[in-house]
Amino acid sequence: MGFRTYLIRRIVYALIVLFVILTFNFAVFRLMPGDAEKMIIDPRFSPEARMALRKQFGLDDPPLVQYWKYITSLLRFDLGQSFATRRPVASELAERLPNTIVLFLTAFTLTMIIGTAVGVYAAQHRGTFAETFVTGAGLFTYAVPTFFFQLLLLMLFGYYIRIFPIHGTMSAPPPDGAFLRFLDRVHHLILPAGSNVIIGFGSWALYTRNTMLEALGQDYIITARAKGLPRRDILYHHALRSVLPPIVTLIFLSLPGLVTGAVITETIFSWHGVGRYLMDAVLQQDYPAAQGAFYLIALAVIISNFMADLVYGLVDPRIRVGAGERR
Amino acid sequence: MALLEVKDLKMYYQTLRGQVKAVDSVSFEIEKGKALGIAGESGCGKSSMAITVLRLLPGNGHILGGEVRMDGLDLLSMSEEAFRKAIRWSRISMIFQGAMNALNPVHRVGNQIVEAILTHEDVSRQEAVDRARRLLDMVGISPRRFNDYPHEFSGGMKQRAVIAMALACNPDLVIADEPTTALDVMVQAQVLRAIQDLREKLALSMMLITHDLSVIAQTCDDVAIMYAGRIVEYGTATEVYKKPLHPYSMGLVSAFPNIAADKSPVRSVPGFPPNLVSPPEGCRFHPRCPLADDRCKTEEPASIEVGGNHHSVACHKVDVTAGGIDIWV
Amino acid sequence: MSGETVAAQAAVQSAPRRKRSGIADFWAQYRRRPYGLVGLVMLALYIAVALAAPLLTPYDPRKTEFFLADRLAAPIWARFVIPRFRNAPPTSRYTIHPDQWKVERQERASLSFEEAGDRGETAVIRFEPSSEGGGGARSELSWRVHYGFNPPNTFEGKVTYRVEAPPDAMTQLSLAIVDPEGKEYDIWGTAVYGEQDWTTAGLDSRDLQMKTRLNMTIFDDPAKVIFATKGDYRLVLKASSESPSAEARLFLAPAKFNILGILHGLLGADHMGSDLWAQLVYGARISLIIGISAAVIGVALGTTIGIISGFLGGPVDEFLMRVADVFLSVPTLPVLIILSAFLGKNMWNIVLLVAAFSWMGSSRVVRSQTLSLKERAFVEAAKAAGASDAYIMVVHILPNVLPLVVANMVLMMPVAILYEASLSFLGLGDPRIPTWGRMLQNARAFGAFTELAWWWLVPPGLAITLLSLSFTFIGNTVNEVLNPRYRERS
Ligand SMILES: Nc1ncnc2c1ncn2[C@@H]1O[C@H](COP(=O)(O)OP(=O)(O)OP(=O)(O)O)[C@@H](O)[C@H]1O
Ligand SMILES: [Mg+2]
C-alpha cells in the first residue's frame, strides 16, 4: 500500500468520525427528551423573536431537512447565538481560541521536550536514580488526578506563597508596554501550563525510556555496536531515530487528551479559553454555546488524530515508501 | 602465529537463578585465510562465544578468564575505545544470527554500509558510497538498490546486504553466526555460495557458526564441536567427519553418511542439553552418553590430542570410540 | 464414537479444569509480587472503610446535617499544628433543662415544674395579675456556662415556650448574655399578647436582627465581641407579664445554646458546617461503587463485543472495530460533560456514561485473543461436533479470555473513578451524594483556598490518588501473572 492510499484512508476515516460527531451534536440537542425549542431558543425571548428564531433554525421543518441545514451551517462555522451574551457563538469562540492554543501549545511542547529528554537519559543510565525517578514520575502521571494536583499548586503558589496569579489570562488592567504585557501573560501561564507539564512528562519519559530500551536490545543495535560506531551515534542515530515513529505518533495522539484536559485546567485557573467556555455554557444551560464549543473541541481532536496518522506515515519509511499499514 | 588465538576463555551470564556457564574454558585457533566451523546444539554457547570475542556482551555477561589474541595482541585488555576503533569491523566483523533484523529499518541499506566505512576509514563520503555499491554488487545486489530501505529487500537480499556490510572495512576475520538459518533452502544455497566465493576471492579468515554440519563440510577447514559451553572435539574438518572421536560428535556426524549430500538438520542425539547453571559433574555429556561409566560421572575429561594433525577430543572413552564402531544404533 | 466427538469432549472438559487449578496457582504467583500485595492491602483498607463508614463517624452526610460546627471549621488537631488555632474553640452544645435555670429574682411570680406531655418536663412561671398601678410581675432566671477559649465566630440557640394568658395580657421574654465582667448583652426578646401555643424561637449571632439589637453593624461579629474573654458567662432569661385580669403562665421547654466550634472533628467542616471526615469516609463507598460498576459494565460490554467481533469475523468484525475506532477518537470528557448535563445529575447516569465510553480497549484485546483461540484445536473440535456459535463463544472462548478480562477490569476501575471525580469536580455530579470530586469542588467554590484549608483539599485528592494507585498495582500484577505475553505492553 502506497502512501497515497494510506493518506486517503486516513482522510476518509477522519471524515467519518467528523460526521458521527456532527450527528451526535445534532441528536443530543434536538432529539433528547424535552422541548427542542427550549434547547435551541432562549425561552426568555419575546414570542415574536422566538417565532423568528424558530424559522431561522427551521424547527418546523422535518428532521432530515433540519439535519441538512444544521450540517451546512456548522460547516460554515455558523454556530448560532449565545443565550447568555446574545452574541454569535463563533465570534465568542474565536476570541477564546488563541488563549487555549497558547496554553496548550506551551504545555505540550515542554512536556514533550522534557519527557523525551528525561526518558532518553534514563534509558542510558540504567539502574541509577534517573530510572527510579522516571518510573515514579510515570506512576505520578497515571495515578494523580490532574485537577487535584492543579488545585494543590494553586493553593500553594496562589494563596499560600503568593507568587503566581490565581486566575485569568492576564492582569486587569494589563501593564503598560508590550514587553511588560508579555511578561504578565507568561506569569499567568506558569501555573496552568506548568502543572500540565509536571503531570504529563512522567508518562512520556517512561514511554520513551521503554521504547528506547526495547530498541537498544534490537539486533540492529548490536550490529551497530559491532560496527564500532561511537556510543553517541548508536544512541541517537540508531536507537532514537528508530523509536521516533512511535514517539512522534504518540506526541500527536496525546493532543486529544490535552484538548480534553483543557476543560478542567481552564476551569481551575479561570483561563479565558474554549474549555471553560464549554463548562460555563453547560452549567448555564446555554445550549448553542455548549454545542459550538463541543464542536470546536471535537474538531481539534479529529484534526490531531489525523495529524498523528499523517506524521506517522511520514516518519516511518515502511509507510512512506510502501509496504504494510500501521500495526 | 595464528590470526586469532583463544585460550581457556570463560564467560558467564549472571542471572537470578545463578551463573549461566555459557562459555567455559574454550580454546581454539584460526589461521590466516582459514575457516573454522563451530557446531553444536542450540543453547550450547556458540553465539555467546562469538560475542565474547567481539566484546559485545550484554550487561549481565562477564568474562572470567582466558585470553583472546589477534596477531599476538591481547584483545581483552584493550580499552573499550581502542578496541572499538582498532578491532571492531576493521579487523573482525560479524554476521549476526538474526541478520534479518540486523539492518535498522529506518535507515537506507546503503547508508548503513557507508556508515561502517566512514567510522573506521579516513575516506570521503563519495569513496565510501562507491565502495558500498561495489560491495552490494559483489554479493549480487544491484547497486541501484543502494537507496532502498530494509523492508524493500527480500530475506535473502537482506542477508547478502549484511554480508556486504561485514566486508566493508576489509576485515581479517569474519564471524558468521548461523548466516543462513532464517532463509529458505534455495536462498540458503545462494548465500552460502556467495560466502564461499568471497572467501576464496578475498582470502578471508572466517569463523562459521551453524547447526548445519553440511555447511561446515562445504566451507570450513577446521571444525570445533561444542557441547554445554565446552569444545568437546576439535580438528580438521575432514578428519572429524571421517573419524569422529567424541560420542556426541559421532552422533552428529552419523546423520551424514555422505558428507557432500544435501543438507539435513543436525540429527538429534537422544536426551536434552544440560542446564548451564549447574551442568552435570564429570563429563558434561555423561547423562546422554551410551558409553558412560562411573569415571565419566565424576572426573572431567581433559582434552587430549589423538593421532597428530591437532585433532583433539575430551573423552575418557577414546579407546572405544577410536575403534570406529557406531555407538548410536 | 468418532474421533472428532472424543476430541470435542476433551475440549469441553479442558477449559474448566484449567480454571480450577488456576486459582491456587494464581495466588501462589500473585503473593510473590510486592506491588500486588501493597495494592491489595490498600484496597482492603478502602473496602473496610467503606463498609464500616457508619462506625467511623456519627454523622451521615447523605442527610443534611448542617452547622455541626462553624463554617470552614478546622480539624481538632489543628490546635497542635497551626498557631492561630492553638486555643480555638471546639463546638459546645448545651441543652438547658428547665430545672437547670437558677432563679435570680422574682417579683410576684413563682416558678414550678410540670410534665407537659411529649415535651417532657417544663418550667412554669406563674405571674400574678397586675394590680392597679402596681406594675407587672417579673422573673429572672439564669444559667451559668464556662467559656475558656479564644472567641468563637458563631453562637446560636433555641428557646421553646408557650404562654397561657387572658387576651388582654402582655408577656415579655428576653435573653441576655452577661460576660465575666458583668457586662450585659441583650441578644433576643419577644412580646406575646394574650395566648400563644408552643413556639420555638431561633437566635443566631449571624442574624442581622441580633446585630441590630446589639447596636452593631452587619460587619460586626456578636460572638467575637461577647465571648472576648475567658471565664464564667451567664445566660439570663428575663420574663415579665402585665396581665390585668387573670394570672398569666409562661411554659419553658428545654432550651438550646450552642457555640459553634472553629475546630471540629478529624477533618473539620465544610462551608455548611457539615462534617468533612464523614464525607470522606462515605465517599469511599461511592467511589468504589462507581468505579467497580462502571468498570464491570464497560468491560463486560467490551468483552462481548470483542468475542463476537473476533469469533464471527467478516463484516461484523469490520463494523464493530470501526465503531470502536470512532469511540476512541471522540473527546471523552467533553462528551461526558454534555451528556451528563442533559441526562441529569444522577450517579447511575454517570456510571452508564463512563461505561459506554470505556469498552474499546478491552474489546480490542479480547478480540485479538479470540482470533488466536479460534484457531485452536478445541474450538475446531467443538465446531466439528456441531456446537452453535453462541455455545462456543460462551463455553470455550469466554473462559479463556477471562484472565485478560479480569486484568482489564481492574485497570479500568481507576479510570472510571477519575472520570466520576472529574465530572463531580466540574459540578456535574449527583448533588445528593457525597463524593470526593464534589468535596474538591466545594473546597474550590466555597473558600477553602482563601482560608488555606488544605485539610479540606488534600484528603479527598489523596484518597482518589491512592485508590487509583492500588487498582493500578493490582491490575498490573494480575496482568503479569495471568497474561505474561502482554507484560511488555504496559
Ligand atoms: N543475556 C543472557 N543472560 C543469561 N543467559 C543467557 C543470555 N544469553 C544467552 N544465555 C544463555 O546462555 C546459553 C548459551 O546461549 P547462546 O545464545 O550462546 O547459545 P547458542 O549456542 O548460540 O544457541 P543457538 O544455536 O540457539 O543460537 C543458553 O543457555 C542461554 O540460555
Ligand atoms: Mg546462537
PDB file of C-alpha atoms in Angstrom, chain C residues 321-411:
ATOM      1  CA  MET C 321     -13.986  -2.345  15.142  1.00  0.00           C
ATOM      2  CA  ARG C 322     -14.785   0.807  13.168  1.00  0.00           C
ATOM      3  CA  VAL C 323     -17.301   1.682  15.859  1.00  0.00           C
ATOM      4  CA  ALA C 324     -14.614   1.157  18.457  1.00  0.00           C
ATOM      5  CA  ASP C 325     -12.291   3.413  16.461  1.00  0.00           C
ATOM      6  CA  VAL C 326     -14.881   6.151  16.366  1.00  0.00           C
ATOM      7  CA  PHE C 327     -15.465   5.889  20.092  1.00  0.00           C
ATOM      8  CA  LEU C 328     -11.723   6.064  20.610  1.00  0.00           C
ATOM      9  CA  SER C 329     -11.371   9.241  18.611  1.00  0.00           C
ATOM     10  CA  VAL C 330     -14.169  11.095  20.339  1.00  0.00           C
ATOM     11  CA  PRO C 331     -13.106  13.537  23.090  1.00  0.00           C
ATOM     12  CA  THR C 332     -14.419  11.578  26.051  1.00  0.00           C
ATOM     13  CA  LEU C 333     -14.593  14.154  28.808  1.00  0.00           C
ATOM     14  CA  PRO C 334     -16.448  16.827  26.805  1.00  0.00           C
ATOM     15  CA  VAL C 335     -18.916  14.204  25.616  1.00  0.00           C
ATOM     16  CA  LEU C 336     -19.452  13.056  29.174  1.00  0.00           C
ATOM     17  CA  ILE C 337     -19.916  16.638  30.274  1.00  0.00           C
ATOM     18  CA  ILE C 338     -22.565  17.319  27.668  1.00  0.00           C
ATOM     19  CA  LEU C 339     -24.373  14.044  28.138  1.00  0.00           C
ATOM     20  CA  SER C 340     -24.420  14.138  31.900  1.00  0.00           C
ATOM     21  CA  ALA C 341     -25.694  17.702  31.787  1.00  0.00           C
ATOM     22  CA  PHE C 342     -28.511  16.519  29.550  1.00  0.00           C
ATOM     23  CA  LEU C 343     -29.351  13.276  31.218  1.00  0.00           C
ATOM     24  CA  GLY C 344     -29.438  14.814  34.642  1.00  0.00           C
ATOM     25  CA  LYS C 345     -27.115  14.744  37.588  1.00  0.00           C
ATOM     26  CA  ASN C 346     -27.543  11.207  38.695  1.00  0.00           C
ATOM     27  CA  MET C 347     -24.975   8.713  39.873  1.00  0.00           C
ATOM     28  CA  TRP C 348     -26.169   5.860  37.682  1.00  0.00           C
ATOM     29  CA  ASN C 349     -26.178   8.098  34.646  1.00  0.00           C
ATOM     30  CA  ILE C 350     -22.537   8.757  35.295  1.00  0.00           C
ATOM     31  CA  VAL C 351     -21.805   5.057  35.734  1.00  0.00           C
ATOM     32  CA  LEU C 352     -23.508   4.171  32.463  1.00  0.00           C
ATOM     33  CA  LEU C 353     -21.890   7.010  30.573  1.00  0.00           C
ATOM     34  CA  VAL C 354     -18.409   6.158  31.792  1.00  0.00           C
ATOM     35  CA  ALA C 355     -19.028   2.512  30.915  1.00  0.00           C
ATOM     36  CA  ALA C 356     -20.287   3.452  27.472  1.00  0.00           C
ATOM     37  CA  PHE C 357     -17.031   5.234  26.730  1.00  0.00           C
ATOM     38  CA  SER C 358     -14.581   2.730  28.148  1.00  0.00           C
ATOM     39  CA  TRP C 359     -15.213  -0.591  26.473  1.00  0.00           C
ATOM     40  CA  MET C 360     -12.978  -0.066  23.450  1.00  0.00           C
ATOM     41  CA  GLY C 361      -9.673  -1.102  24.976  1.00  0.00           C
ATOM     42  CA  SER C 362     -10.898  -4.392  26.352  1.00  0.00           C
ATOM     43  CA  SER C 363     -12.816  -5.194  23.189  1.00  0.00           C
ATOM     44  CA  ARG C 364      -9.608  -4.903  21.167  1.00  0.00           C
ATOM     45  CA  VAL C 365      -7.565  -7.086  23.484  1.00  0.00           C
ATOM     46  CA  VAL C 366     -10.310  -9.687  23.770  1.00  0.00           C
ATOM     47  CA  ARG C 367     -10.813  -9.688  20.036  1.00  0.00           C
ATOM     48  CA  SER C 368      -7.190 -10.448  19.281  1.00  0.00           C
ATOM     49  CA  GLN C 369      -7.157 -13.186  21.900  1.00  0.00           C
ATOM     50  CA  THR C 370     -10.346 -14.636  20.410  1.00  0.00           C
ATOM     51  CA  LEU C 371      -8.777 -14.625  16.972  1.00  0.00           C
ATOM     52  CA  SER C 372      -5.968 -16.849  18.176  1.00  0.00           C
ATOM     53  CA  LEU C 373      -8.262 -19.070  20.265  1.00  0.00           C
ATOM     54  CA  LYS C 374     -10.476 -19.586  17.250  1.00  0.00           C
ATOM     55  CA  GLU C 375      -7.691 -21.478  15.521  1.00  0.00           C
ATOM     56  CA  ARG C 376      -7.043 -23.769  18.437  1.00  0.00           C
ATOM     57  CA  ALA C 377      -7.884 -27.455  18.335  1.00  0.00           C
ATOM     58  CA  PHE C 378     -10.603 -27.469  20.963  1.00  0.00           C
ATOM     59  CA  VAL C 379     -12.610 -24.817  19.183  1.00  0.00           C
ATOM     60  CA  GLU C 380     -12.219 -26.603  15.882  1.00  0.00           C
ATOM     61  CA  ALA C 381     -13.273 -29.806  17.596  1.00  0.00           C
ATOM     62  CA  ALA C 382     -16.339 -28.235  19.151  1.00  0.00           C
ATOM     63  CA  LYS C 383     -17.286 -26.793  15.782  1.00  0.00           C
ATOM     64  CA  ALA C 384     -16.900 -30.184  14.179  1.00  0.00           C
ATOM     65  CA  ALA C 385     -19.071 -31.673  16.894  1.00  0.00           C
ATOM     66  CA  GLY C 386     -21.801 -29.284  15.830  1.00  0.00           C
ATOM     67  CA  ALA C 387     -21.794 -26.781  18.690  1.00  0.00           C
ATOM     68  CA  SER C 388     -23.520 -23.492  17.920  1.00  0.00           C
ATOM     69  CA  ASP C 389     -21.556 -20.281  17.647  1.00  0.00           C
ATOM     70  CA  ALA C 390     -23.111 -18.876  20.793  1.00  0.00           C
ATOM     71  CA  TYR C 391     -22.291 -22.041  22.707  1.00  0.00           C
ATOM     72  CA  ILE C 392     -18.670 -21.981  21.593  1.00  0.00           C
ATOM     73  CA  MET C 393     -18.311 -18.308  22.441  1.00  0.00           C
ATOM     74  CA  VAL C 394     -19.690 -18.756  25.939  1.00  0.00           C
ATOM     75  CA  VAL C 395     -18.245 -22.138  26.835  1.00  0.00           C
ATOM     76  CA  HIS C 396     -14.929 -22.196  25.036  1.00  0.00           C
ATOM     77  CA  ILE C 397     -13.816 -18.684  24.274  1.00  0.00           C
ATOM     78  CA  LEU C 398     -15.093 -16.786  27.309  1.00  0.00           C
ATOM     79  CA  PRO C 399     -13.315 -18.852  29.988  1.00  0.00           C
ATOM     80  CA  ASN C 400     -10.086 -18.495  28.078  1.00  0.00           C
ATOM     81  CA  VAL C 401     -10.232 -14.748  27.710  1.00  0.00           C
ATOM     82  CA  LEU C 402     -11.273 -14.272  31.341  1.00  0.00           C
ATOM     83  CA  PRO C 403      -7.746 -13.687  32.628  1.00  0.00           C
ATOM     84  CA  LEU C 404      -7.377 -10.789  30.214  1.00  0.00           C
ATOM     85  CA  VAL C 405     -10.810  -9.527  31.088  1.00  0.00           C
ATOM     86  CA  VAL C 406     -10.115  -9.556  34.802  1.00  0.00           C
ATOM     87  CA  ALA C 407      -6.906  -7.614  34.438  1.00  0.00           C
ATOM     88  CA  ASN C 408      -8.587  -5.144  32.130  1.00  0.00           C
ATOM     89  CA  MET C 409     -11.414  -4.680  34.530  1.00  0.00           C
ATOM     90  CA  VAL C 410      -9.140  -3.875  37.427  1.00  0.00           C
ATOM     91  CA  LEU C 411      -7.200  -1.421  35.303  1.00  0.00           C
TER      92      LEU C 411
END
